[in-house]
Coordinates of C-alpha atoms and ligand atoms in Angstrom, one line a residue:
M14 CA -3.6 23.6 -2.8
T15 CA -7.2 23.8 -4.3
K16 CA -6.9 21.3 -7.2
E17 CA -7.6 17.7 -6.3
L18 CA -4.4 15.6 -6.2
E19 CA -3.7 13.2 -9.0
F20 CA -3.4 9.5 -8.6
A21 CA 0.4 9.3 -8.6
T22 CA 0.5 12.0 -5.9
L23 CA -2.1 10.1 -3.9
A24 CA -0.2 6.8 -4.2
V25 CA 2.9 8.4 -2.8
H26 CA 1.5 10.7 -0.2
A27 CA -2.2 9.8 0.8
G28 CA -2.7 8.5 4.3
E29 CA 0.8 9.1 5.4
S30 CA 2.5 12.1 7.3
P31 CA 5.6 12.4 9.3
C32 CA 5.6 11.0 12.9
P33 CA 4.9 13.9 15.2
A34 CA 6.9 12.4 17.9
T35 CA 10.1 11.7 16.1
G36 CA 9.9 13.4 12.6
A37 CA 10.2 9.9 11.0
L38 CA 9.2 10.6 7.4
D39 CA 8.4 7.1 6.5
T40 CA 5.4 5.5 8.4
P41 CA 6.7 3.5 11.2
I42 CA 5.7 -0.2 11.7
Y43 CA 3.8 0.0 14.9
Q44 CA 4.7 -3.6 15.9
S45 CA 2.6 -3.5 19.2
T46 CA -0.5 -5.5 20.0
T47 CA -1.6 -3.0 22.6
F48 CA -1.8 0.6 23.6
V49 CA -1.5 2.3 26.9
S50 CA -3.8 4.7 28.4
A51 CA -2.9 7.5 31.0
N52 CA -5.8 6.4 33.4
A53 CA -8.8 4.3 33.9
D54 CA -11.1 7.0 32.5
E55 CA -9.1 7.7 29.4
M56 CA -9.0 3.9 28.8
A57 CA -12.8 3.6 29.1
A58 CA -13.2 6.5 26.7
V59 CA -10.9 5.1 24.0
Y60 CA -12.7 1.8 24.3
G61 CA -16.1 3.5 24.2
E62 CA -14.8 5.6 21.1
E63 CA -15.6 8.9 22.8
K64 CA -11.8 9.6 22.5
I65 CA -9.8 9.1 19.5
G66 CA -7.0 6.6 20.3
F67 CA -5.7 3.1 19.8
M68 CA -6.4 0.3 22.2
Y69 CA -5.7 -3.3 20.8
T70 CA -4.3 -4.0 17.2
R71 CA -7.3 -6.2 16.3
Y72 CA -9.4 -3.0 16.8
G73 CA -7.0 -0.9 14.8
N74 CA -3.3 0.0 14.4
P75 CA -1.6 3.2 13.3
T76 CA 0.3 1.5 10.5
T77 CA -2.8 -0.2 9.3
R78 CA -4.6 3.0 9.6
A79 CA -2.3 4.8 7.2
L80 CA -2.8 2.0 4.6
E81 CA -6.5 2.2 5.0
A82 CA -6.5 6.0 4.4
K83 CA -4.2 5.4 1.1
L84 CA -6.7 2.7 -0.1
A85 CA -9.7 5.0 0.5
A86 CA -8.1 7.8 -1.4
L87 CA -6.9 5.7 -4.3
E88 CA -10.4 4.0 -4.8
G89 CA -12.1 7.4 -4.2
G90 CA -14.1 6.0 -1.3
E91 CA -15.0 7.4 2.1
S92 CA -13.4 4.8 4.1
A93 CA -11.5 1.5 4.0
L94 CA -10.6 -1.5 5.9
A95 CA -7.3 -3.7 5.6
T96 CA -7.7 -7.3 6.4
A97 CA -5.4 -10.3 6.7
S98 CA -5.9 -11.5 3.2
G99 CA -8.0 -11.0 0.2
M100 CA -10.4 -13.8 1.2
A101 CA -10.9 -12.1 4.7
A102 CA -11.7 -9.0 2.6
V103 CA -14.2 -10.9 0.3
S104 CA -15.8 -12.9 3.1
S105 CA -16.2 -9.9 5.5
A106 CA -17.5 -7.7 2.9
I107 CA -20.2 -10.2 2.0
L108 CA -21.0 -10.9 5.7
G109 CA -21.6 -7.3 6.0
Y110 CA -24.7 -7.6 3.9
V111 CA -25.9 -11.0 4.0
K112 CA -27.7 -12.7 6.9
S113 CA -29.7 -16.0 7.1
G114 CA -32.5 -16.2 4.6
D115 CA -30.8 -13.7 2.2
H116 CA -29.9 -14.4 -1.5
V117 CA -26.8 -13.1 -3.5
V118 CA -26.5 -13.0 -7.3
A119 CA -22.9 -13.5 -8.2
A120 CA -20.9 -13.8 -11.4
Q121 CA -19.8 -17.5 -11.9
S122 CA -16.5 -16.4 -13.3
I123 CA -14.8 -15.5 -10.1
Y124 CA -11.9 -16.7 -8.0
G125 CA -12.2 -20.3 -6.9
A126 CA -12.2 -19.6 -3.0
T127 CA -14.7 -16.8 -3.4
Y128 CA -16.9 -19.3 -5.5
N129 CA -16.6 -21.8 -2.8
F130 CA -17.7 -19.2 -0.2
F131 CA -20.8 -18.6 -2.0
N132 CA -21.4 -22.2 -2.9
K133 CA -20.6 -24.0 0.4
K134 CA -20.4 -21.2 3.3
L135 CA -23.5 -19.2 2.5
P136 CA -25.6 -22.4 2.7
R137 CA -24.1 -23.2 6.2
M138 CA -25.5 -19.8 7.5
G139 CA -29.1 -20.3 5.8
A140 CA -28.3 -17.9 2.8
S141 CA -27.9 -18.9 -0.9
A142 CA -26.3 -17.7 -4.1
T143 CA -27.4 -17.8 -7.7
F144 CA -24.3 -17.9 -10.1
V145 CA -24.6 -16.0 -13.5
S146 CA -22.6 -17.6 -16.3
S147 CA -23.0 -14.6 -18.8
P148 CA -21.6 -11.2 -18.3
N149 CA -24.7 -9.5 -19.6
V150 CA -26.7 -7.5 -17.3
E151 CA -29.9 -9.2 -18.5
A152 CA -28.6 -12.5 -17.0
F153 CA -28.1 -10.7 -13.7
E154 CA -31.6 -9.2 -13.7
K155 CA -33.1 -12.8 -14.5
A156 CA -31.4 -14.2 -11.3
L157 CA -32.8 -11.7 -9.0
R158 CA -35.3 -12.8 -6.4
P159 CA -37.3 -10.9 -3.9
N160 CA -34.8 -11.7 -1.1
T161 CA -31.7 -10.8 -3.2
R162 CA -29.6 -8.6 -0.9
L163 CA -26.4 -8.4 -3.0
I164 CA -24.8 -8.6 -6.4
Y165 CA -21.2 -9.6 -6.6
F166 CA -18.8 -9.8 -9.4
E167 CA -15.1 -9.4 -10.5
T168 CA -14.1 -7.6 -13.7
P169 CA -11.8 -8.6 -15.3
S170 CA -12.4 -12.0 -13.9
N171 CA -10.0 -14.7 -12.7
P172 CA -8.9 -16.5 -14.8
V173 CA -10.9 -16.1 -18.0
L174 CA -10.8 -12.4 -18.1
E175 CA -14.6 -12.0 -18.4
V176 CA -15.4 -8.2 -18.5
I177 CA -18.7 -6.8 -16.8
D178 CA -20.2 -3.5 -17.7
I179 CA -20.1 -1.9 -14.2
A180 CA -22.2 1.1 -15.0
A181 CA -25.0 -1.3 -16.5
V182 CA -25.0 -3.5 -13.3
V183 CA -25.1 -0.4 -11.1
R184 CA -28.2 0.9 -13.0
L185 CA -30.0 -2.5 -12.4
A186 CA -29.0 -2.8 -8.8
R187 CA -30.0 0.8 -7.9
S188 CA -33.3 0.5 -9.5
R189 CA -34.0 -2.5 -7.1
G190 CA -32.1 -1.0 -4.1
I191 CA -29.6 -3.8 -4.0
P192 CA -26.0 -3.0 -3.1
T193 CA -23.1 -4.1 -5.4
I194 CA -19.6 -5.5 -4.5
V195 CA -16.7 -5.6 -7.1
D196 CA -13.4 -7.4 -6.7
N197 CA -11.1 -5.0 -8.3
T198 CA -8.1 -7.2 -7.8
F199 CA -7.3 -7.8 -11.4
A200 CA -7.4 -4.0 -12.5
S201 CA -6.2 -2.2 -9.3
P202 CA -7.4 1.4 -8.7
A203 CA -4.6 2.5 -11.1
L204 CA -6.7 1.2 -14.1
Q205 CA -10.3 1.2 -12.8
R206 CA -12.3 2.9 -10.0
P207 CA -15.6 1.0 -9.6
L208 CA -16.8 3.3 -6.8
E209 CA -16.7 6.3 -9.3
L210 CA -19.2 4.2 -11.4
G211 CA -21.6 3.8 -8.6
I212 CA -20.5 0.5 -7.1
T213 CA -21.2 0.4 -3.4
A214 CA -18.0 -1.4 -2.3
V215 CA -14.8 -2.6 -3.8
V216 CA -12.8 -5.5 -2.5
H217 CA -9.1 -6.4 -3.1
S218 CA -6.7 -9.1 -2.7
A219 CA -3.9 -6.6 -1.7
T220 CA -1.6 -9.6 -1.9
K221 CA -1.6 -8.9 -5.7
Y222 CA -0.9 -5.5 -7.5
L223 CA -1.3 -3.4 -4.4
C224 CA 1.6 -5.0 -2.7
G225 CA 3.1 -5.7 -6.0
H226 CA 6.2 -7.7 -4.7
G227 CA 4.8 -10.9 -3.8
D228 CA 5.9 -10.7 -0.2
A229 CA 2.9 -9.9 1.9
M230 CA -0.7 -11.2 2.2
G231 CA -3.4 -8.7 2.7
G232 CA -6.8 -7.6 1.7
A233 CA -9.0 -4.3 1.4
I234 CA -12.5 -3.3 1.5
I235 CA -13.5 0.3 0.5
G236 CA -16.9 2.0 0.8
S237 CA -19.0 4.2 2.8
R238 CA -18.0 5.3 6.3
E239 CA -21.1 3.7 7.6
Y240 CA -20.5 0.4 6.0
I241 CA -16.8 0.2 6.9
S242 CA -17.6 1.1 10.4
L243 CA -20.0 -1.8 10.6
L244 CA -17.5 -4.2 9.2
L245 CA -15.0 -3.0 11.9
H246 CA -17.5 -3.4 14.7
E247 CA -19.5 -6.3 13.7
I248 CA -17.4 -8.5 11.5
I249 CA -13.6 -8.0 11.6
R250 CA -13.3 -7.7 15.5
D251 CA -15.3 -10.9 16.1
F252 CA -14.0 -12.9 13.1
G253 CA -10.4 -11.8 13.6
G254 CA -9.1 -11.5 10.0
V255 CA -6.8 -8.4 10.7
I256 CA -3.6 -7.5 8.9
S257 CA -0.3 -7.6 10.7
P258 CA 1.3 -4.1 11.0
F259 CA 4.3 -5.5 9.1
N260 CA 2.4 -6.6 6.2
A261 CA 0.3 -3.4 6.2
W262 CA 3.7 -1.5 6.0
L263 CA 5.0 -3.7 3.1
I264 CA 1.6 -3.0 1.1
L265 CA 1.7 0.6 2.0
R266 CA 5.3 0.7 0.6
G267 CA 4.4 -1.4 -2.5
I268 CA 1.4 1.1 -3.3
R269 CA 3.7 4.1 -3.6
T270 CA 5.0 2.7 -7.0
L271 CA 1.6 1.2 -8.2
H272 CA 1.2 4.0 -10.8
L273 CA 4.6 3.2 -12.3
R274 CA 4.3 -0.6 -12.2
M275 CA 0.9 -0.9 -13.8
P276 CA 1.8 0.7 -17.1
A277 CA 4.9 -1.5 -17.4
H278 CA 2.8 -4.7 -16.6
C279 CA 0.2 -3.5 -19.0
S280 CA 2.3 -2.8 -22.0
N281 CA 4.2 -6.1 -21.5
A282 CA 0.9 -8.0 -21.4
H283 CA -0.4 -6.3 -24.5
R284 CA 2.6 -7.3 -26.5
I285 CA 2.5 -10.9 -25.2
A286 CA -1.2 -11.3 -25.8
E287 CA -0.7 -10.1 -29.4
F288 CA 2.3 -12.7 -29.9
L289 CA 0.2 -15.5 -28.4
A290 CA -2.8 -14.6 -30.6
G291 CA -0.6 -14.9 -33.7
H292 CA 1.3 -18.0 -32.5
P293 CA 0.6 -21.3 -34.5
T294 CA 0.5 -23.4 -31.4
V295 CA -2.0 -21.3 -29.6
E296 CA -5.8 -21.8 -30.0
R297 CA -7.4 -19.2 -28.0
V298 CA -6.3 -16.1 -25.9
N299 CA -8.3 -14.3 -23.3
Y300 CA -7.2 -10.7 -23.1
P301 CA -9.5 -7.7 -22.9
G302 CA -6.9 -5.6 -24.8
L303 CA -7.5 -7.7 -27.9
A304 CA -10.2 -6.4 -30.4
H305 CA -11.8 -10.0 -30.7
H306 CA -12.4 -10.2 -26.8
P307 CA -16.1 -10.0 -26.2
G308 CA -15.6 -7.4 -23.5
H309 CA -13.0 -5.2 -25.3
L310 CA -15.2 -2.2 -25.8
I311 CA -16.6 -2.3 -22.2
A312 CA -13.2 -2.7 -20.9
K313 CA -12.1 0.3 -23.0
K314 CA -14.8 2.3 -21.5
Q315 CA -14.3 1.5 -17.9
M316 CA -10.5 0.8 -17.7
S317 CA -7.6 3.1 -18.5
A318 CA -5.6 0.1 -19.7
F319 CA -6.4 -3.6 -20.1
G320 CA -4.4 -5.1 -17.2
A321 CA -1.6 -7.7 -17.3
M322 CA -3.4 -11.0 -16.8
I323 CA -3.9 -13.4 -19.8
S324 CA -5.2 -16.7 -20.2
F325 CA -4.7 -19.0 -23.2
E326 CA -5.2 -22.5 -24.5
A327 CA -2.3 -24.3 -26.5
K328 CA -3.0 -26.9 -29.0
G329 CA -3.5 -30.4 -27.4
G330 CA -5.7 -29.5 -24.5
Y331 CA -4.4 -30.6 -21.1
E332 CA -1.3 -32.2 -22.6
G333 CA -0.5 -28.8 -24.5
G334 CA -1.1 -26.8 -21.3
K335 CA 1.4 -29.0 -19.4
R336 CA 3.9 -28.8 -22.1
V337 CA 3.8 -25.0 -21.8
M338 CA 3.9 -25.1 -18.0
D339 CA 6.8 -27.3 -18.0
G340 CA 8.7 -25.7 -20.8
V341 CA 8.9 -22.2 -19.5
K342 CA 12.2 -21.0 -17.9
L343 CA 11.7 -17.4 -16.9
F344 CA 8.0 -17.6 -16.0
A345 CA 7.7 -19.0 -12.5
R346 CA 5.3 -22.0 -12.0
A347 CA 3.6 -20.3 -9.0
A348 CA 0.2 -19.2 -7.7
S349 CA -0.7 -15.7 -7.0
L350 CA -0.5 -12.8 -9.5
G351 CA 0.4 -9.0 -9.6
D352 CA 4.2 -9.7 -8.7
T353 CA 7.0 -7.8 -10.4
R354 CA 8.0 -11.4 -11.7
S355 CA 6.0 -13.3 -14.4
L356 CA 4.1 -16.2 -13.1
I357 CA 2.2 -19.1 -14.8
V358 CA -0.4 -21.4 -13.4
H359 CA -2.9 -24.0 -14.5
P360 CA -6.3 -22.7 -13.0
A361 CA -8.2 -26.1 -13.3
S362 CA -5.6 -27.7 -10.9
T363 CA -4.8 -24.8 -8.6
S364 CA -6.8 -21.6 -8.2
H365 CA -10.0 -23.1 -9.4
R366 CA -9.7 -26.5 -8.0
A367 CA -12.6 -25.9 -5.7
V368 CA -15.0 -25.2 -8.6
P369 CA -16.7 -28.4 -9.7
P370 CA -15.6 -29.5 -13.2
E371 CA -18.9 -28.8 -14.8
D372 CA -19.0 -25.3 -13.5
R373 CA -15.5 -24.7 -14.6
R374 CA -16.3 -25.7 -18.1
A375 CA -19.5 -23.5 -18.2
I376 CA -17.2 -20.4 -17.6
G377 CA -14.5 -21.4 -20.1
I378 CA -11.9 -22.9 -17.6
S379 CA -10.9 -25.8 -19.9
D380 CA -8.6 -28.4 -18.6
G381 CA -5.8 -26.9 -20.9
L382 CA -6.2 -23.3 -20.0
V383 CA -3.0 -21.7 -18.8
R384 CA -2.9 -18.2 -17.0
L385 CA -0.2 -15.8 -17.1
S386 CA 0.5 -12.9 -14.7
V387 CA 2.8 -10.8 -16.9
G388 CA 5.6 -9.2 -14.7
I389 CA 7.8 -6.1 -15.5
E390 CA 10.8 -7.9 -17.0
A391 CA 12.0 -6.9 -20.6
V392 CA 9.1 -8.0 -22.8
D393 CA 11.4 -9.7 -25.5
D394 CA 12.8 -12.1 -23.0
L395 CA 9.2 -13.1 -21.8
I396 CA 8.2 -13.6 -25.4
A397 CA 11.3 -15.7 -26.2
D398 CA 10.6 -17.9 -23.2
L399 CA 7.0 -18.4 -24.2
D400 CA 8.0 -19.0 -27.8
Q401 CA 10.5 -21.8 -26.8
A402 CA 8.0 -23.4 -24.5
L403 CA 5.3 -23.4 -27.5
Q404 CA 7.6 -25.3 -29.9
F405 CA 5.4 -28.5 -30.2
Ligands
LCS508 N1 -9.8 -12.2 -5.3 C1 -9.2 -12.6 -6.5 C2 -9.6 -11.9 -7.7 C3 -8.0 -13.5 -6.3 O1 -7.4 -13.6 -7.5 C4 -7.6 -13.9 -5.1 C5 -6.5 -14.7 -4.9 C6 -8.4 -13.5 -3.9 C7 -9.5 -12.6 -4.1 C8 -8.1 -14.0 -2.6 O2 -7.0 -13.3 -2.1 P1 -5.8 -13.8 -1.0 O3 -6.7 -14.3 0.1 O4 -5.1 -15.0 -1.7 O5 -5.1 -12.6 -0.8 N2 -6.0 -15.4 -6.2 C9 -5.1 -16.3 -6.3 C10 -4.9 -16.9 -7.5 O6 -5.3 -16.7 -8.6 N3 -3.8 -17.8 -7.3 O7 -3.5 -17.8 -5.9 C11 -4.3 -16.9 -5.1

């Protein structure tokens, strides 16, 4: 085969091959912490990495390796590292670039724990971050300092769905020689591939769309072979945020249907966003697929569809948001996102609790904002559920 394989084929096949020992077609779960060597010389050679082999699951595991190869193929990266959670991926990816005395420019509209990592953990190691509250590249440029070592953002962002022009940030960063990291969790590689636009590294909470079924925690970092090797040797092995082989296998299995799930999620979300935008009890809807969204044209340029995350404000502020949360019957009042089931959360009191209230308001997380992760149920059932919860 000379033609490059398409995304759907990679989602099913990349990184996996039948077990040479048994012929097992599905990748086995190598539920083993350690791996045996034939003799002392071989063991030393494997530990010294002169010989390819496995030694200890914190240093690498065959099931995890298959997941990493699939992730690299789907994002179009040279190499990937799977981690215990999205936050293990986010923190490790940042620590791969940032040391004491360094500065990071980060979008302010990001997941609450990531915000907390920049705001509270970087200062503990003598580094600092400046948050940019506008999605415009000029705002990123203004925040740069001579010691800026990293630019970090999410697009679309959690939970206000801010859209940032990836190619424009890449142009700025490259002109200053600064690496860039994008959290691609909300889009997944099925909709957006930042490495193809010049981003240095991509991170994921694999707990979300990659896994897809709400049953395994995991994270991923995709980038150059050199960077991933540095993370493996200098960060993950010492900080220890490795994924379990069983969770790696669940995520590997989930990814095989990513290309089928995402269009179903997206078309449901588009219908729901339009329904909410026309509803008399709804004041504001954030969804990049709606023409009035400030990032609509950029999203159209860099994503193949607009994703399945929506946030909105019902009339009545906090009380209105609470009534919607309490009124739904089919949507589950539950954290996380990217599940086959539809989920609803109140970001100010859950995912973005750690963000100071004035910072939350600066990026549009009002006290009444409600976030939906639209699942793959029948869309008319989801709309009927929201409609009955919005009758006030
Ligand atoms: N990045 C994004 C964009 C996220 O939404 C999350 C989790 C993470 C990273 C961290 O991933 P984890 O460690 O949980 O695998 N977002 C969550 C949320 O909005 N509600 O619960 C978790």
